Coordinates of C-alpha atoms in Angstrom, one line a residue:
Chain V
M1 CA 11.4 1.5 25.9
R2 CA 8.1 0.8 24.0
L3 CA 4.6 1.5 25.2
L4 CA 1.2 0.8 23.6
A5 CA -1.9 2.8 24.4
L6 CA -5.2 1.3 23.1
F7 CA -7.8 3.8 22.0
D8 CA -9.7 3.7 25.3
G9 CA -6.5 4.9 27.0
T10 CA -5.5 1.5 28.4
I11 CA -1.8 1.0 28.5
A12 CA -1.1 -2.5 27.0
D13 CA 1.9 -4.8 26.2
P14 CA 3.1 -4.0 22.7
E15 CA 4.4 -7.5 22.3
A16 CA 1.0 -9.1 22.9
P17 CA -1.4 -9.5 20.0
H18 CA -4.1 -6.9 19.8
I19 CA -5.1 -7.0 16.1
R20 CA -7.4 -9.4 14.3
V21 CA -6.1 -11.2 11.2
D22 CA -9.0 -9.7 9.2
D23 CA -8.2 -6.1 10.1
L24 CA -8.4 -4.2 6.9
G25 CA -5.3 -2.2 7.9
L26 CA -3.4 -5.5 7.7
T27 CA -5.1 -7.2 4.7
R28 CA -5.5 -4.1 2.6
G29 CA -3.1 -1.5 4.0
D30 CA -6.4 0.4 4.5
G31 CA -5.7 3.0 7.1
V32 CA -3.7 6.1 8.0
F33 CA -0.9 7.0 10.4
E34 CA 1.3 9.7 11.8
S35 CA 4.6 9.7 13.6
V36 CA 5.0 12.4 16.3
L37 CA 8.3 13.4 17.9
V38 CA 8.2 14.0 21.6
V39 CA 11.1 15.9 23.3
D40 CA 11.2 16.6 27.0
G41 CA 7.6 15.3 27.3
R42 CA 6.2 17.7 24.7
P43 CA 4.9 16.5 21.4
R44 CA 6.1 18.6 18.5
E45 CA 3.6 19.8 15.8
L46 CA 0.9 17.6 17.3
G47 CA -1.9 19.8 15.9
P48 CA -0.6 19.7 12.3
H49 CA 0.0 15.9 12.6
L50 CA -3.5 15.3 13.8
E51 CA -5.0 17.6 11.1
R52 CA -3.0 15.8 8.4
M53 CA -4.3 12.5 9.8
Q54 CA -7.9 13.7 9.5
R55 CA -7.1 14.9 6.0
S56 CA -5.6 11.5 5.0
A57 CA -8.7 9.8 6.5
R58 CA -11.0 11.9 4.4
M59 CA -9.1 10.9 1.3
L60 CA -9.7 7.3 2.3
E61 CA -13.3 7.9 3.4
L62 CA -12.3 6.5 6.7
A63 CA -14.4 7.2 9.8
I64 CA -11.6 8.4 12.1
P65 CA -12.1 9.5 15.7
P66 CA -11.9 13.3 16.1
V67 CA -8.7 15.2 16.9
A68 CA -9.6 15.7 20.6
E69 CA -9.7 11.9 21.2
W70 CA -6.2 11.5 19.6
E71 CA -4.9 14.3 21.9
R72 CA -6.2 12.3 24.8
L73 CA -4.5 9.2 23.5
V74 CA -1.2 10.9 23.1
A75 CA -1.5 12.4 26.6
A76 CA -2.3 8.9 28.0
V77 CA 0.8 7.2 26.5
L78 CA 3.0 10.1 27.6
A79 CA 1.7 10.1 31.1
A80 CA 2.8 6.5 31.4
W81 CA 6.2 7.0 29.7
T82 CA 9.2 6.9 32.1
A83 CA 12.3 6.5 30.0
P84 CA 14.8 9.4 29.2
G85 CA 15.5 10.6 25.7
E86 CA 13.4 11.5 22.7
V87 CA 10.2 9.5 22.0
A88 CA 8.4 8.8 18.7
V89 CA 4.7 8.2 19.0
K90 CA 3.1 6.4 16.1
L91 CA -0.6 6.9 15.7
V92 CA -2.5 4.4 13.6
C93 CA -6.1 4.2 12.5
T94 CA -7.4 1.4 10.2
R95 CA -10.8 0.6 8.8
G96 CA -11.0 -2.1 11.4
P97 CA -11.8 -5.8 11.0
E98 CA -13.5 -6.8 7.7
Y99 CA -15.9 -9.0 9.6
G100 CA -16.3 -6.7 12.5
D101 CA -18.9 -4.1 13.7
G102 CA -17.5 -1.4 11.4
S103 CA -15.5 0.4 14.1
P104 CA -12.0 1.5 13.1
T105 CA -8.9 0.2 14.9
A106 CA -6.9 2.9 16.6
Y107 CA -3.9 3.0 18.8
A108 CA -0.7 4.8 19.7
L109 CA 2.7 3.1 19.9
A110 CA 5.5 5.0 21.6
F111 CA 9.1 4.1 21.4
T112 CA 12.5 5.5 22.2
V113 CA 14.1 7.2 19.2
E114 CA 16.9 4.9 18.1
P115 CA 20.6 5.8 18.2
H116 CA 21.0 5.3 14.5
T117 CA 18.3 7.9 13.8
I118 CA 20.0 10.5 16.0
E119 CA 23.3 9.6 14.4
R120 CA 21.9 10.2 10.9
R121 CA 20.7 13.7 12.0
L122 CA 24.3 14.6 12.8
R123 CA 26.2 12.8 10.0
G124 CA 23.8 13.4 7.2
A125 CA 22.9 10.9 4.5
S126 CA 23.6 9.7 1.0
A127 CA 20.6 9.6 -1.3
I128 CA 19.6 8.3 -4.7
V129 CA 16.9 9.7 -7.0
L130 CA 14.3 7.1 -8.0
D131 CA 11.4 7.3 -10.4
R132 CA 8.0 7.3 -8.7
G133 CA 6.3 6.6 -12.0
F134 CA 3.6 9.2 -12.2
D135 CA 3.2 12.8 -13.4
P136 CA 2.7 15.5 -10.8
E137 CA -0.5 16.7 -12.5
I138 CA -2.3 13.4 -12.0
S139 CA -2.8 13.9 -8.2
E140 CA -5.9 16.1 -8.4
R141 CA -7.3 14.4 -11.5
A142 CA -7.2 10.9 -9.9
P143 CA -8.0 11.1 -6.2
W144 CA -8.3 7.2 -6.0
L145 CA -4.5 7.1 -6.3
L146 CA -4.5 8.6 -2.8
L147 CA -1.4 10.7 -3.6
G148 CA -0.6 12.9 -0.6
A149 CA -2.5 10.6 1.9
K150 CA -0.3 9.1 4.6
T151 CA -1.7 5.6 4.3
L152 CA -0.6 2.2 5.7
S153 CA 0.1 1.1 2.2
Y154 CA 3.8 1.8 2.3
A155 CA 5.2 -1.3 0.6
V156 CA 6.6 0.9 -2.3
N157 CA 8.2 3.3 0.2
M158 CA 9.8 0.4 2.0
A159 CA 11.0 -1.3 -1.3
A160 CA 12.5 2.0 -2.5
T161 CA 14.4 2.3 0.8
R162 CA 15.6 -1.3 0.5
H163 CA 16.7 -0.5 -3.1
A164 CA 18.8 2.4 -1.8
S165 CA 20.4 0.2 0.8
A166 CA 21.3 -2.4 -1.8
V167 CA 23.2 0.2 -3.8
G168 CA 24.9 1.6 -0.7
A169 CA 22.7 4.7 -0.2
D170 CA 20.9 5.8 3.0
E171 CA 17.9 7.6 1.5
V172 CA 15.7 8.0 -1.6
I173 CA 14.4 11.1 -3.3
F174 CA 11.5 10.3 -5.6
R175 CA 11.1 12.1 -8.8
A176 CA 8.1 12.3 -11.1
A177 CA 7.9 11.2 -14.7
D178 CA 8.6 14.8 -15.8
G179 CA 11.8 15.0 -13.8
S180 CA 10.5 17.1 -10.9
V181 CA 11.3 16.3 -7.4
L182 CA 8.6 14.8 -5.2
E183 CA 9.5 13.6 -1.7
G184 CA 11.4 10.9 0.2
P185 CA 9.6 7.7 1.1
T186 CA 9.3 9.0 4.7
S187 CA 10.5 12.6 4.4
T188 CA 10.0 16.0 2.7
V189 CA 12.7 17.5 0.4
V190 CA 13.9 21.0 1.2
V191 CA 16.5 22.8 -1.0
A192 CA 18.5 25.8 0.2
R193 CA 20.1 28.3 -2.2
G194 CA 21.4 31.6 -0.9
R195 CA 18.9 32.6 1.8
T196 CA 15.9 30.9 0.2
L197 CA 14.4 27.5 1.1
R198 CA 12.3 25.6 -1.4
T199 CA 10.1 22.6 -1.2
P200 CA 7.8 21.0 -3.9
P201 CA 4.0 21.7 -3.6
A202 CA 1.6 19.2 -2.2
S203 CA -0.4 19.5 -5.4
S204 CA 2.3 17.4 -7.1
G205 CA 1.0 14.4 -5.2
I206 CA 3.1 14.4 -2.1
L207 CA 2.5 14.6 1.6
P208 CA 2.4 18.2 3.0
G209 CA 5.3 18.0 5.5
T210 CA 4.7 18.9 9.2
T211 CA 8.4 19.3 9.9
Q212 CA 9.0 21.2 6.7
A213 CA 6.3 23.6 7.7
A214 CA 7.8 24.1 11.1
L215 CA 11.3 24.6 9.5
F216 CA 9.9 27.2 7.1
R217 CA 8.2 29.0 9.9
A218 CA 11.4 29.1 11.9
A219 CA 13.5 30.1 8.9
E220 CA 11.1 32.9 7.8
R221 CA 11.4 34.4 11.3
A222 CA 15.2 34.5 10.9
G223 CA 14.9 36.3 7.5
W224 CA 15.0 33.4 5.1
A225 CA 12.7 33.5 2.1
T226 CA 10.7 30.3 1.5
K227 CA 9.0 29.0 -1.6
V228 CA 6.6 26.2 -2.2
E229 CA 7.1 25.5 -5.9
P230 CA 8.2 22.8 -8.3
V231 CA 11.8 21.7 -7.8
L232 CA 13.7 19.9 -10.6
V233 CA 16.3 17.2 -10.0
S234 CA 18.8 19.5 -11.6
D235 CA 18.1 22.0 -8.8
L236 CA 19.4 19.5 -6.3
T237 CA 22.9 19.5 -7.6
A238 CA 22.9 23.2 -8.1
A239 CA 21.7 23.9 -4.5
D240 CA 23.8 25.1 -1.6
G241 CA 22.1 22.4 0.5
V242 CA 19.6 19.6 0.1
F243 CA 17.8 18.4 3.2
L244 CA 15.4 15.6 4.0
V245 CA 13.1 16.6 6.8
S246 CA 10.7 14.4 8.8
S247 CA 9.3 14.5 12.3
V248 CA 11.5 11.8 14.0
R249 CA 14.7 12.3 12.0
K250 CA 14.3 16.1 12.0
V251 CA 16.6 17.9 9.4
V252 CA 19.0 15.5 7.6
R253 CA 21.6 17.0 5.3
V254 CA 22.1 15.1 2.0
H255 CA 25.9 15.0 1.5
T256 CA 26.0 12.6 -1.5
L257 CA 23.5 12.4 -4.3
D258 CA 23.5 9.4 -6.8
G259 CA 27.1 8.7 -5.7
A260 CA 28.5 12.2 -6.2
A261 CA 29.4 14.5 -3.3
L262 CA 27.2 17.6 -2.9
P263 CA 28.7 20.9 -1.8
D264 CA 29.4 20.9 1.9
A265 CA 26.2 22.2 3.5
S266 CA 27.3 21.6 7.1
A267 CA 27.1 25.3 8.1
T268 CA 23.6 25.7 6.5
W269 CA 22.5 22.5 8.2
S270 CA 23.7 23.8 11.6
E271 CA 21.9 27.1 11.1
L272 CA 18.6 25.4 10.0
N273 CA 18.8 22.8 12.7
A274 CA 19.2 25.5 15.3
L275 CA 16.3 27.5 13.9
Y276 CA 14.1 24.4 13.9
E277 CA 15.1 23.5 17.5
A278 CA 14.5 27.1 18.7
E279 CA 10.9 26.7 17.6
Y280 CA 10.4 24.5 20.7
S281 CA 12.7 26.1 23.3
Chain B
M1 CA -18.4 -19.8 8.4
R2 CA -14.9 -18.5 9.0
L3 CA -11.8 -20.3 10.2
L4 CA -8.3 -19.2 11.0
A5 CA -5.2 -21.5 10.7
L6 CA -2.0 -20.2 12.3
F7 CA 1.2 -21.2 10.5
D8 CA 1.9 -24.0 12.9
G9 CA -1.4 -25.6 11.8
T10 CA -3.3 -24.6 14.9
I11 CA -7.0 -23.7 14.3
A12 CA -7.8 -20.5 16.1
D13 CA -10.6 -18.0 16.6
P14 CA -10.5 -15.5 13.8
E15 CA -12.2 -12.9 16.0
A16 CA -9.5 -13.1 18.7
P17 CA -6.4 -10.9 18.3
H18 CA -3.4 -12.7 16.9
I19 CA -1.4 -9.8 15.4
R20 CA 0.9 -7.3 17.1
V21 CA 0.4 -3.6 16.6
D22 CA 4.0 -3.3 15.2
D23 CA 3.5 -6.0 12.6
L24 CA 5.0 -4.5 9.4
G25 CA 2.1 -6.0 7.4
L26 CA -0.1 -3.6 9.4
T27 CA 2.1 -0.5 9.8
R28 CA 3.7 -0.6 6.3
G29 CA 1.4 -2.9 4.2
D30 CA 4.7 -4.8 3.9
G31 CA 3.6 -8.4 3.0
V32 CA 2.0 -10.5 0.3
F33 CA -1.2 -12.5 0.0
E34 CA -3.2 -14.8 -2.2
S35 CA -6.9 -15.8 -2.3
V36 CA -7.6 -19.4 -3.3
L37 CA -11.1 -20.7 -4.2
V38 CA -12.0 -24.1 -2.8
V39 CA -14.9 -26.0 -4.4
D40 CA -16.0 -29.4 -3.1
G41 CA -13.0 -29.4 -0.7
R42 CA -10.5 -29.0 -3.6
P43 CA -8.4 -25.8 -3.9
R44 CA -8.3 -24.5 -7.4
E45 CA -5.0 -23.4 -9.0
L46 CA -3.2 -23.8 -5.6
G47 CA 0.2 -24.4 -7.3
P48 CA 0.0 -21.2 -9.4
H49 CA -1.3 -19.2 -6.4
L50 CA 1.6 -20.4 -4.2
E51 CA 4.2 -19.8 -7.0
R52 CA 2.8 -16.3 -7.5
M53 CA 3.0 -15.7 -3.7
Q54 CA 6.7 -16.7 -3.7
R55 CA 7.3 -14.4 -6.7
S56 CA 5.6 -11.5 -5.0
A57 CA 7.7 -12.2 -1.9
R58 CA 10.9 -12.2 -3.9
M59 CA 9.9 -8.8 -5.3
L60 CA 9.6 -7.6 -1.7
E61 CA 12.7 -9.4 -0.6
L62 CA 10.5 -11.1 2.0
A63 CA 11.6 -14.4 3.6
I64 CA 8.5 -16.4 3.0
P65 CA 8.1 -20.0 4.1
P66 CA 8.4 -22.5 1.2
V67 CA 5.4 -23.7 -0.9
A68 CA 5.2 -27.1 0.8
E69 CA 4.5 -25.4 4.2
W70 CA 1.7 -23.3 2.6
E71 CA 0.2 -26.5 1.1
R72 CA 0.2 -28.0 4.6
L73 CA -1.5 -24.9 6.0
V74 CA -4.2 -25.0 3.4
A75 CA -4.7 -28.7 4.1
A76 CA -5.0 -28.0 7.8
V77 CA -7.7 -25.3 7.4
L78 CA -9.7 -27.4 4.9
A79 CA -9.5 -30.5 7.2
A80 CA -11.2 -28.4 9.9
W81 CA -13.8 -26.9 7.5
T82 CA -17.3 -28.3 7.9
A83 CA -19.7 -25.8 6.2
P84 CA -21.3 -26.4 2.8
G85 CA -20.7 -24.2 -0.2
E86 CA -17.6 -22.6 -1.8
V87 CA -14.8 -21.5 0.4
A88 CA -12.2 -18.7 -0.1
V89 CA -8.9 -19.2 1.6
K90 CA -6.8 -16.0 2.1
L91 CA -3.1 -16.7 2.6
V92 CA -1.2 -13.9 4.2
C93 CA 2.6 -13.5 4.8
T94 CA 4.0 -10.3 6.3
R95 CA 7.5 -9.2 7.3
G96 CA 6.5 -9.7 10.9
P97 CA 6.7 -7.5 13.9
E98 CA 9.1 -4.5 13.6
Y99 CA 10.5 -5.1 17.1
G100 CA 10.3 -8.9 16.8
D101 CA 12.7 -11.8 16.1
G102 CA 12.6 -11.2 12.4
S103 CA 10.2 -14.1 11.7
P104 CA 7.4 -13.4 9.1
T105 CA 3.8 -13.5 10.2
A106 CA 1.9 -16.1 8.2
Y107 CA -1.6 -17.5 8.3
A108 CA -4.6 -18.8 6.4
L109 CA -8.1 -17.3 6.8
A110 CA -11.0 -19.4 5.3
F111 CA -14.5 -18.0 4.8
T112 CA -17.6 -19.0 3.0
V113 CA -17.9 -17.2 -0.4
E114 CA -20.6 -14.6 0.1
P115 CA -23.9 -14.6 -1.8
H116 CA -23.3 -11.2 -3.4
T117 CA -20.1 -12.7 -4.9
I118 CA -22.0 -15.6 -6.4
E119 CA -24.7 -13.2 -7.6
R120 CA -22.1 -11.0 -9.4
R121 CA -20.8 -14.1 -11.3
L122 CA -24.3 -14.6 -12.7
R123 CA -25.5 -11.1 -13.2
G124 CA -22.3 -9.5 -14.5
A125 CA -21.1 -6.1 -13.5
S126 CA -20.9 -2.5 -14.6
A127 CA -17.3 -1.1 -14.8
I128 CA -15.6 2.2 -15.1
V129 CA -12.1 2.9 -16.5
L130 CA -9.8 4.7 -14.2
D131 CA -6.3 6.1 -14.7
R132 CA -3.7 4.1 -12.7
G133 CA -1.2 6.9 -13.3
F134 CA 1.9 5.1 -14.7
D135 CA 3.2 4.0 -18.1
P136 CA 3.3 0.3 -18.8
E137 CA 7.0 0.5 -19.7
I138 CA 8.0 1.6 -16.2
S139 CA 7.4 -1.8 -14.5
E140 CA 10.7 -3.4 -15.4
R141 CA 12.7 -0.2 -15.1
A142 CA 11.5 0.6 -11.6
P143 CA 11.2 -2.6 -9.6
W144 CA 10.8 -0.6 -6.3
L145 CA 7.3 0.3 -7.5
L146 CA 6.4 -3.4 -7.0
L147 CA 4.1 -3.4 -10.0
G148 CA 2.9 -6.9 -10.5
A149 CA 3.5 -8.0 -6.9
K150 CA 0.4 -8.9 -4.9
T151 CA 1.2 -6.9 -1.7
L152 CA -0.9 -6.0 1.3
S153 CA -0.6 -2.3 0.2
Y154 CA -4.0 -2.3 -1.5
A155 CA -5.3 1.1 -0.3
V156 CA -5.4 2.4 -3.9
N157 CA -7.2 -0.7 -5.1
M158 CA -9.8 -0.2 -2.3
A159 CA -10.1 3.6 -3.0
A160 CA -10.7 2.9 -6.7
T161 CA -13.4 0.4 -5.9
R162 CA -15.0 2.9 -3.5
H163 CA -14.8 5.5 -6.3
A164 CA -16.7 3.1 -8.6
S165 CA -19.4 2.6 -6.0
A166 CA -19.8 6.3 -5.6
V167 CA -20.5 6.8 -9.3
G168 CA -22.9 3.7 -9.3
A169 CA -20.5 1.2 -10.9
D170 CA -19.5 -2.3 -9.6
E171 CA -16.0 -2.6 -10.8
V172 CA -12.9 -0.7 -12.0
I173 CA -10.7 -1.3 -15.0
F174 CA -7.4 0.5 -14.6
R175 CA -5.7 2.0 -17.6
A176 CA -2.1 3.2 -18.0
A177 CA -1.1 6.7 -18.9
D178 CA -0.7 5.6 -22.6
G179 CA -4.4 4.5 -22.8
S180 CA -3.6 0.7 -22.6
V181 CA -5.7 -1.5 -20.3
L182 CA -4.0 -2.8 -17.2
E183 CA -6.2 -4.8 -14.8
G184 CA -9.0 -4.5 -12.2
P185 CA -8.1 -3.7 -8.6
T186 CA -8.7 -7.4 -7.8
S187 CA -9.2 -9.0 -11.2
T188 CA -7.6 -9.7 -14.6
V189 CA -9.1 -8.2 -17.8
V190 CA -10.0 -10.7 -20.6
V191 CA -11.4 -9.5 -23.9
A192 CA -13.2 -11.8 -26.4
R193 CA -13.4 -11.1 -30.1
G194 CA -14.5 -13.8 -32.5
R195 CA -12.9 -17.0 -31.2
T196 CA -9.9 -15.2 -29.6
L197 CA -9.3 -14.2 -26.0
R198 CA -6.8 -11.5 -25.2
T199 CA -5.3 -10.2 -21.9
P200 CA -2.7 -7.6 -21.2
P201 CA 0.9 -8.8 -20.6
A202 CA 2.3 -8.9 -17.0
S203 CA 5.2 -6.8 -18.3
S204 CA 2.8 -3.9 -18.3
G205 CA 3.1 -3.8 -14.5
I206 CA 0.1 -6.0 -13.7
L207 CA -0.4 -9.2 -11.7
P208 CA -0.2 -12.4 -13.8
G209 CA -3.7 -13.9 -13.3
T210 CA -4.1 -17.4 -12.0
T211 CA -7.7 -17.7 -13.1
Q212 CA -7.0 -16.0 -16.4
A213 CA -4.3 -18.6 -17.0
A214 CA -6.8 -21.4 -16.2
L215 CA -9.4 -19.9 -18.4
F216 CA -7.0 -19.5 -21.3
R217 CA -5.9 -23.2 -20.8
A218 CA -9.5 -24.3 -20.9
A219 CA -10.4 -22.1 -23.9
E220 CA -7.4 -23.3 -25.9
R221 CA -8.5 -26.9 -25.4
A222 CA -11.9 -25.9 -26.9
G223 CA -10.3 -24.4 -30.0
W224 CA -10.1 -20.7 -28.9
A225 CA -7.0 -18.7 -29.8
T226 CA -5.5 -16.8 -26.9
K227 CA -3.2 -13.8 -26.9
V228 CA -1.2 -12.1 -24.2
E229 CA -0.6 -8.7 -25.7
P230 CA -1.4 -5.0 -25.1
V231 CA -5.2 -4.2 -25.0
L232 CA -6.4 -0.6 -25.6
V233 CA -9.3 0.9 -23.9
S234 CA -10.9 1.3 -27.4
D235 CA -10.6 -2.5 -27.7
L236 CA -13.0 -2.9 -24.8
T237 CA -15.9 -1.2 -26.6
A238 CA -15.1 -3.0 -29.9
A239 CA -15.0 -6.5 -28.2
D240 CA -17.7 -9.2 -28.3
G241 CA -17.2 -9.6 -24.6
V242 CA -15.2 -8.1 -21.7
F243 CA -14.6 -10.2 -18.6
L244 CA -13.1 -9.6 -15.2
V245 CA -11.7 -12.8 -13.9
S246 CA -10.4 -13.6 -10.4
S247 CA -10.2 -16.7 -8.3
V248 CA -13.1 -16.1 -6.0
R249 CA -15.4 -14.3 -8.3
K250 CA -14.4 -16.5 -11.3
V251 CA -15.5 -15.1 -14.7
V252 CA -17.6 -11.9 -14.5
R253 CA -19.1 -10.4 -17.6
V254 CA -18.9 -6.6 -17.9
H255 CA -22.3 -5.6 -19.2
T256 CA -21.8 -1.8 -18.9
L257 CA -18.6 0.3 -19.4
D258 CA -18.4 3.9 -18.3
G259 CA -22.2 4.0 -18.2
A260 CA -22.8 2.7 -21.7
A261 CA -24.2 -0.8 -22.4
L262 CA -21.7 -3.2 -24.0
P263 CA -22.9 -5.8 -26.6
D264 CA -24.7 -8.7 -24.9
A265 CA -22.0 -11.3 -24.2
S266 CA -24.2 -13.7 -22.2
A267 CA -23.7 -16.5 -24.6
T268 CA -19.9 -16.1 -24.7
W269 CA -19.9 -15.8 -20.9
S270 CA -21.8 -19.1 -20.6
E271 CA -19.4 -20.9 -22.9
L272 CA -16.3 -19.5 -21.1
N273 CA -17.7 -20.2 -17.7
A274 CA -18.5 -23.7 -18.6
L275 CA -15.0 -24.2 -20.1
Y276 CA -13.5 -22.8 -16.9
E277 CA -15.6 -25.1 -14.7
A278 CA -14.8 -28.1 -16.8
E279 CA -11.2 -27.7 -15.9
Y280 CA -12.1 -28.9 -12.4
S281 CA -14.7 -31.6 -13.1

């Protein structure tokens, strides 16, 4: 099932055209988005998602509607939703038509989480490490690079994922020019060693992860230590477990890195996944 | 005046919605574009623009319609055009709706060149140099970064231009991590010294310029030497003239760089501009 809610709350046909050809989201990738997972009718981490969307919009100097209006929009689309199963709600805000009245374009598109997404959660994924081309220290020095903003300009993220498919891998882990781990094209990297979870800092030019934050919260409650600090590519192979976490795919175990099997982290994955799920029970 | 031609040649209202909310051009910036200048009803450098669009599409593994169909589309929009003055035709091709039949979205949007664009050609521009964050050598090593593809993911280009405005400048010249000159967010950099024109090579991860190529062709015919080779930021201040060239803005003289006046290059600009225009007379 798929359902579109326009920003005034109207439920509309997602297969009908609703966007102008001069929308700057389309012609310039000039906008921001979030993907929110909804389980049993309840959106997960909606507050953090909406806060991050506002933060992304500030980085783009984009006049985004306030959080409360997005909450209303999510409620509207979920009120109209009737299908069983998990739902992903994509929230989009663009700078609007170039030759328009200056209003942003904003909408929510809800769709049933696809079987292959659920399968990947259970089976894990193979990943390759790809160079993202920049140094982690550039992020704060060059804000025009929009590192750490969740923009609609995702062509590189999509190309990297296609590159992974072409060499037989499921996922990508980006590394910086200095060899430190950044993030996946659509996920956050979490590394487990002993009873400690680590993830790279947002200051290295990556997106602060909403699902990673929820996972860390849950793990801390269960006695895990958590660290937000630089992670090297060599730390991945030395880890007890490497995970790619994102809202819709949840916690995905990386079983193979650059073609070589990683140590079996099934037990750690089961524990972390259970801790994450318990956050919402 | 503005006019939209859908890919089947239909002339349509550019203010009406024609694009789905799940179009990958919108949600992922996953598509390519070109902007073609039309003067006296004749498109300039249409062949090179369409070839470059095919090249960009190949870098994105995008199933773009062949050149001949784009030629038909441009002819269709120009046949319907009635207003005087110069026209810019934006050609867009996206990966199409995510939940569609796999067909790309393709269209042409024509609009009258705006007075401020024409004014900038005559008055020149102030520019600032901004770090683009990557090394020139990465382009060929990391094709997933799509360096040199003209994609719809232009959020960084737009942010850099906003940054320039915020500090009182008109334009941006990107530099690489090693201090070499790359390109403008929507233009190619050309440097004049004596009777030699220089521009950085496409292998440094920049877009090969269609207007730069036309200018070089014209200048060579008039006895100028031309070189495609690395240009350093220090070469900009040492030059007799620095120009930002692009199809719709043509040849724009940079009169001020990072707040400091450059040597007066009005005479060189006049000569180069006349040579460029003579290509089409």
